[in-house]
Amino acid sequence: MSNAPIGVFDSGLGGLSAVREFLSVLPCENIVYFGDTGRVPYGNRSSVTIKKYALQDAEFLLKHNVKMIVAACGTVSSVAKDLGGVLPVPYTGVVSPTAFAAAEKTKNGKIGVIGTTATINSHSYRNCLNKKHPEFRVYEQDCPLFVPLVENGFINKDDQIVRLVIKRYLTPLVDAGIDTLILGCTHYPILREAISSVIGDKVTLVDSGMETAIYSAKILKENNLLNESKSKGTCKFYVSDTPDGFENIAGLFLGREMEHKAEQISIEEFKSKG
């Protein structure tokens, strides 16, 4: 079982930024990634639909005998919080690991959260933080233009369009005095340099992909599921729409060229039990 892959899923491309961190933190692990590109985005769907999609995505990964499932999607992690309770393998979303890291990093207890509209409307990060730290002040902001910016290649910190959008969304959080900012969507780390250049280096950015990779390593170790092989792990990629567009931009998220082609599958064949 320890040689089995880790299953990672997202509503589309963004979860590849989390895979990038998994490859760094757990280089010997094999990974099966599913991007639901045929039904992206999840961020503006109803909670019922998001839960249905999440369960179908997990069912697909289970067919690959994964030893752990990771919802690299902030929207799924926020809305389908009970998904882990119906799975036969360890599971994590991105909310709890990221919120824990933000709580450790903040000095003044003022934390900003940015994410999709569904993530922000769920108040998942705020609730998670305030459950253990009721004294914290959490400032939430949805950033619906960030995803199309990234997917259309607008990521340069010197691009005036990029800077204007970042200022539009983040100025109220900076004015509120936050010292820590949760990047609550897997697309957002691609804008990390641009965000820092606009809001300044006094605000610590918390990458949900990195924190989830670190947490997943802990879970695997606790369950004696770490791959003991010293060889480099492999990645397999699956999508629910044509893989052409996926492969063209995947390198931006992975920080490297894809070693294997993405394969298209029919996700509707995996019926949710909910």
Short mmCIF file of C-alpha atoms in Angstrom, two decimals:
data_model
loop_
_atom_site.label_atom_id
_atom_site.label_comp_id
_atom_site.label_asym_id
_atom_site.label_seq_id
_atom_site.Cartn_x
_atom_site.Cartn_y
_atom_site.Cartn_z
CA MET A 1 0.00 0.00 0.00
CA SER A 2 2.87 2.40 0.70
CA ASN A 3 3.83 2.23 -2.97
CA ALA A 4 0.31 3.20 -4.04
CA PRO A 5 -0.16 6.72 -5.42
CA ILE A 6 -1.58 9.80 -3.76
CA GLY A 7 -4.76 10.98 -5.47
CA VAL A 8 -5.13 14.73 -5.99
CA PHE A 9 -8.10 16.42 -7.59
CA ASP A 10 -9.18 19.94 -8.46
CA SER A 11 -11.87 21.61 -10.53
CA GLY A 12 -9.34 22.26 -13.26
CA LEU A 13 -5.76 23.41 -13.69
CA GLY A 14 -5.12 25.15 -10.39
CA GLY A 15 -4.47 22.00 -8.38
CA LEU A 16 -1.27 21.52 -10.34
CA SER A 17 0.27 24.25 -8.19
CA ALA A 18 -0.39 21.95 -5.23
CA VAL A 19 1.10 19.00 -7.12
CA ARG A 20 4.19 21.15 -7.61
CA GLU A 21 4.56 21.40 -3.83
CA PHE A 22 3.91 17.66 -3.38
CA LEU A 23 6.75 16.93 -5.81
CA SER A 24 9.01 19.07 -3.64
CA VAL A 25 7.90 17.82 -0.21
CA LEU A 26 7.33 14.16 -1.21
CA PRO A 27 9.56 13.55 -4.25
CA CYS A 28 9.38 9.73 -3.98
CA GLU A 29 5.60 9.56 -4.00
CA ASN A 30 3.57 8.61 -7.07
CA ILE A 31 0.69 10.95 -7.86
CA VAL A 32 -2.52 10.56 -9.82
CA TYR A 33 -4.04 13.94 -10.64
CA PHE A 34 -7.55 14.60 -11.89
CA GLY A 35 -8.57 18.02 -13.17
CA ASP A 36 -12.30 18.38 -13.83
CA THR A 37 -11.72 20.70 -16.79
CA GLY A 38 -15.06 19.81 -18.36
CA ARG A 39 -17.02 21.25 -15.42
CA VAL A 40 -14.74 24.05 -14.26
CA PRO A 41 -15.26 26.36 -12.40
CA TYR A 42 -16.69 24.98 -9.17
CA GLY A 43 -16.54 28.37 -7.46
CA ASN A 44 -19.89 29.62 -8.73
CA ARG A 45 -21.81 26.32 -8.37
CA SER A 46 -24.38 25.41 -5.73
CA SER A 47 -23.23 23.48 -2.66
CA VAL A 48 -25.25 20.44 -3.80
CA THR A 49 -23.49 20.39 -7.16
CA ILE A 50 -20.05 20.92 -5.65
CA LYS A 51 -20.55 18.00 -3.25
CA LYS A 52 -21.74 15.77 -6.10
CA TYR A 53 -18.74 16.65 -8.26
CA ALA A 54 -16.30 16.17 -5.38
CA LEU A 55 -17.59 12.68 -4.65
CA GLN A 56 -17.40 11.70 -8.32
CA ASP A 57 -13.82 13.01 -8.48
CA ALA A 58 -12.88 10.97 -5.41
CA GLU A 59 -14.57 7.84 -6.79
CA PHE A 60 -12.48 8.16 -9.94
CA LEU A 61 -9.26 8.37 -7.94
CA LEU A 62 -10.23 5.36 -5.83
CA LYS A 63 -10.34 3.29 -9.03
CA HIS A 64 -6.59 3.92 -9.22
CA ASN A 65 -6.05 2.34 -5.78
CA VAL A 66 -4.78 5.56 -4.22
CA LYS A 67 -3.66 5.45 -0.59
CA MET A 68 -4.76 9.01 0.18
CA ILE A 69 -7.01 11.60 -1.45
CA VAL A 70 -6.32 15.33 -1.45
CA ALA A 71 -8.86 17.93 -2.54
CA ALA A 72 -6.49 20.59 -3.83
CA CYS A 73 -9.55 22.72 -4.55
CA GLY A 74 -10.33 25.44 -2.02
CA THR A 75 -13.97 25.42 -3.05
CA VAL A 76 -14.39 21.67 -2.46
CA SER A 77 -12.47 21.88 0.81
CA SER A 78 -14.77 24.65 1.98
CA VAL A 79 -18.14 23.33 0.79
CA ALA A 80 -17.78 19.51 0.82
CA LYS A 81 -16.28 19.36 4.30
CA ASP A 82 -17.70 15.91 5.05
CA LEU A 83 -16.16 14.16 2.05
CA GLY A 84 -13.50 12.42 4.13
CA GLY A 85 -16.15 10.69 6.20
CA VAL A 86 -17.28 8.52 3.28
CA LEU A 87 -13.86 7.60 1.90
CA PRO A 88 -11.93 4.41 2.74
CA VAL A 89 -8.53 6.15 2.68
CA PRO A 90 -7.06 9.15 4.52
CA TYR A 91 -8.33 12.45 3.15
CA THR A 92 -7.54 16.12 3.47
CA GLY A 93 -8.68 19.33 1.91
CA VAL A 94 -6.66 22.52 1.99
CA VAL A 95 -8.57 24.55 4.60
CA SER A 96 -7.42 23.05 7.91
CA PRO A 97 -3.68 22.75 7.08
CA THR A 98 -3.62 26.27 5.67
CA ALA A 99 -5.56 27.85 8.51
CA PHE A 100 -3.26 26.16 11.04
CA ALA A 101 -0.20 27.54 9.24
CA ALA A 102 -1.67 31.04 9.11
CA ALA A 103 -2.41 30.93 12.83
CA GLU A 104 1.23 30.02 13.47
CA LYS A 105 2.56 32.82 11.28
CA THR A 106 0.44 35.81 12.30
CA LYS A 107 1.88 38.24 14.82
CA ASN A 108 -1.03 40.65 15.24
CA GLY A 109 -3.96 38.22 14.82
CA LYS A 110 -5.26 39.97 11.70
CA ILE A 111 -5.49 37.47 8.84
CA GLY A 112 -6.76 38.01 5.31
CA VAL A 113 -8.35 35.27 3.22
CA ILE A 114 -8.80 35.41 -0.54
CA GLY A 115 -10.56 32.74 -2.59
CA THR A 116 -13.40 31.98 -4.97
CA THR A 117 -16.86 33.33 -4.23
CA ALA A 118 -18.03 29.90 -2.98
CA THR A 119 -15.03 29.59 -0.67
CA ILE A 120 -15.51 33.05 0.80
CA ASN A 121 -19.27 32.65 1.17
CA SER A 122 -18.72 29.42 3.12
CA HIS A 123 -16.55 31.30 5.67
CA SER A 124 -14.59 28.06 6.00
CA TYR A 125 -11.22 29.63 6.77
CA ARG A 126 -12.70 32.18 9.16
CA ASN A 127 -14.64 29.51 11.03
CA CYS A 128 -11.61 27.23 11.21
CA LEU A 129 -9.40 30.02 12.54
CA ASN A 130 -11.91 31.43 15.01
CA LYS A 131 -12.78 27.98 16.39
CA LYS A 132 -9.34 27.80 18.02
CA HIS A 133 -8.53 31.51 18.08
CA PRO A 134 -11.71 33.52 18.68
CA GLU A 135 -9.55 36.58 19.26
CA PHE A 136 -8.31 36.59 15.66
CA ARG A 137 -9.83 39.06 13.22
CA VAL A 138 -10.31 37.47 9.80
CA TYR A 139 -10.92 39.58 6.70
CA GLU A 140 -12.37 37.78 3.69
CA GLN A 141 -12.36 38.78 0.03
CA ASP A 142 -13.40 36.88 -3.07
CA CYS A 143 -11.27 37.56 -6.15
CA PRO A 144 -13.21 36.26 -9.17
CA LEU A 145 -10.89 37.89 -11.72
CA PHE A 146 -7.73 36.19 -10.44
CA VAL A 147 -8.46 32.82 -12.09
CA PRO A 148 -9.05 34.20 -15.61
CA LEU A 149 -5.98 36.40 -15.24
CA VAL A 150 -3.79 33.38 -14.50
CA GLU A 151 -5.33 31.14 -17.15
CA ASN A 152 -4.82 33.83 -19.77
CA GLY A 153 -1.21 34.41 -18.80
CA PHE A 154 -1.61 37.74 -17.02
CA ILE A 155 0.75 37.08 -14.11
CA ASN A 156 3.63 39.55 -14.48
CA LYS A 157 4.10 41.80 -11.46
CA ASP A 158 4.78 44.77 -13.74
CA ASP A 159 1.61 44.34 -15.81
CA GLN A 160 -0.66 47.27 -15.01
CA ILE A 161 -3.82 45.22 -15.52
CA VAL A 162 -2.60 42.68 -12.97
CA ARG A 163 -1.62 45.38 -10.48
CA LEU A 164 -4.93 47.21 -10.79
CA VAL A 165 -6.95 44.04 -10.15
CA ILE A 166 -4.82 43.10 -7.14
CA LYS A 167 -5.15 46.61 -5.70
CA ARG A 168 -8.90 46.54 -6.24
CA TYR A 169 -9.31 43.36 -4.21
CA LEU A 170 -6.60 43.60 -1.58
CA THR A 171 -6.43 47.27 -0.61
CA PRO A 172 -9.27 46.92 1.98
CA LEU A 173 -7.44 43.99 3.61
CA VAL A 174 -4.15 45.87 3.75
CA ASP A 175 -5.91 48.94 5.14
CA ALA A 176 -7.39 46.71 7.86
CA GLY A 177 -3.84 45.92 9.00
CA ILE A 178 -3.49 42.23 8.09
CA ASP A 179 -0.01 40.76 8.53
CA THR A 180 -0.87 37.36 7.02
CA LEU A 181 -2.76 36.51 3.81
CA ILE A 182 -4.12 33.07 2.93
CA LEU A 183 -4.02 32.30 -0.78
CA GLY A 184 -7.20 30.24 -0.65
CA CYS A 185 -7.32 29.15 -4.28
CA THR A 186 -4.72 27.03 -6.06
CA HIS A 187 -4.48 29.54 -8.92
CA TYR A 188 -3.36 32.32 -6.61
CA PRO A 189 0.24 31.18 -5.90
CA ILE A 190 0.95 31.86 -9.58
CA LEU A 191 0.27 35.53 -8.74
CA ARG A 192 2.38 35.38 -5.58
CA GLU A 193 5.16 37.66 -6.85
CA ALA A 194 2.66 40.17 -8.21
CA ILE A 195 0.62 40.15 -5.00
CA SER A 196 3.71 40.73 -2.86
CA SER A 197 4.87 43.58 -5.08
CA VAL A 198 1.52 45.33 -4.61
CA ILE A 199 0.82 44.77 -0.90
CA GLY A 200 4.41 44.74 0.34
CA ASP A 201 6.66 42.19 2.03
CA LYS A 202 5.34 42.92 5.52
CA VAL A 203 2.36 40.68 4.77
CA THR A 204 3.19 36.97 4.93
CA LEU A 205 1.58 34.91 2.17
CA VAL A 206 0.36 31.42 3.05
CA ASP A 207 0.26 28.98 0.12
CA SER A 208 -2.49 26.38 0.57
CA GLY A 209 -0.71 23.92 -1.74
CA MET A 210 2.53 23.98 0.22
CA GLU A 211 0.84 23.70 3.62
CA THR A 212 -1.34 20.83 2.41
CA ALA A 213 1.67 18.95 1.06
CA ILE A 214 3.43 19.30 4.42
CA TYR A 215 0.30 18.13 6.26
CA SER A 216 -0.18 15.19 3.88
CA ALA A 217 3.37 14.05 4.55
CA LYS A 218 2.53 14.02 8.25
CA ILE A 219 -0.65 11.99 7.69
CA LEU A 220 1.16 9.45 5.51
CA LYS A 221 3.89 9.03 8.11
CA GLU A 222 1.37 8.56 10.93
CA ASN A 223 -0.38 5.84 8.91
CA ASN A 224 2.87 4.13 7.84
CA LEU A 225 2.06 4.92 4.22
CA LEU A 226 5.16 6.83 3.15
CA ASN A 227 6.79 5.39 0.05
CA GLU A 228 10.14 4.03 1.21
CA SER A 229 11.52 3.89 -2.31
CA LYS A 230 14.45 6.19 -3.00
CA SER A 231 13.52 6.57 -6.65
CA LYS A 232 11.70 9.57 -8.05
CA GLY A 233 7.92 9.26 -8.08
CA THR A 234 5.79 9.41 -11.21
CA CYS A 235 2.75 11.53 -12.06
CA LYS A 236 -0.29 10.61 -14.12
CA PHE A 237 -2.71 13.27 -15.26
CA TYR A 238 -6.38 12.91 -16.15
CA VAL A 239 -8.90 15.52 -17.28
CA SER A 240 -12.61 15.52 -18.11
CA ASP A 241 -12.30 17.65 -21.25
CA THR A 242 -9.88 17.69 -24.16
CA PRO A 243 -6.32 17.66 -22.76
CA ASP A 244 -4.96 20.12 -25.34
CA GLY A 245 -5.55 23.31 -23.35
CA PHE A 246 -4.56 21.56 -20.12
CA GLU A 247 -1.16 20.57 -21.43
CA ASN A 248 -0.46 24.00 -22.88
CA ILE A 249 -0.66 25.74 -19.52
CA ALA A 250 0.19 22.91 -17.11
CA GLY A 251 3.87 23.83 -17.06
CA LEU A 252 3.01 27.24 -15.61
CA PHE A 253 1.44 25.60 -12.56
CA LEU A 254 3.90 22.73 -12.20
CA GLY A 255 6.96 24.89 -12.68
CA ARG A 256 8.25 22.30 -15.14
CA GLU A 257 7.26 20.52 -18.32
CA MET A 258 4.79 17.65 -18.03
CA GLU A 259 6.56 14.30 -18.27
CA HIS A 260 3.42 12.44 -19.33
CA LYS A 261 0.46 13.33 -21.52
CA ALA A 262 -2.89 13.97 -19.87
CA GLU A 263 -5.66 11.47 -20.60
CA GLN A 264 -9.30 12.42 -21.03
CA ILE A 265 -11.89 10.42 -19.07
CA SER A 266 -15.67 10.56 -18.67
CA ILE A 267 -16.21 11.66 -15.09
CA GLU A 268 -19.99 11.21 -15.33
CA GLU A 269 -19.41 7.44 -15.36
CA PHE A 270 -18.45 7.72 -11.71
CA LYS A 271 -21.80 8.13 -10.03
CA SER A 272 -21.84 9.87 -6.70
CA LYS A 273 -23.55 8.06 -3.86
CA GLY A 274 -24.86 11.25 -2.34
#
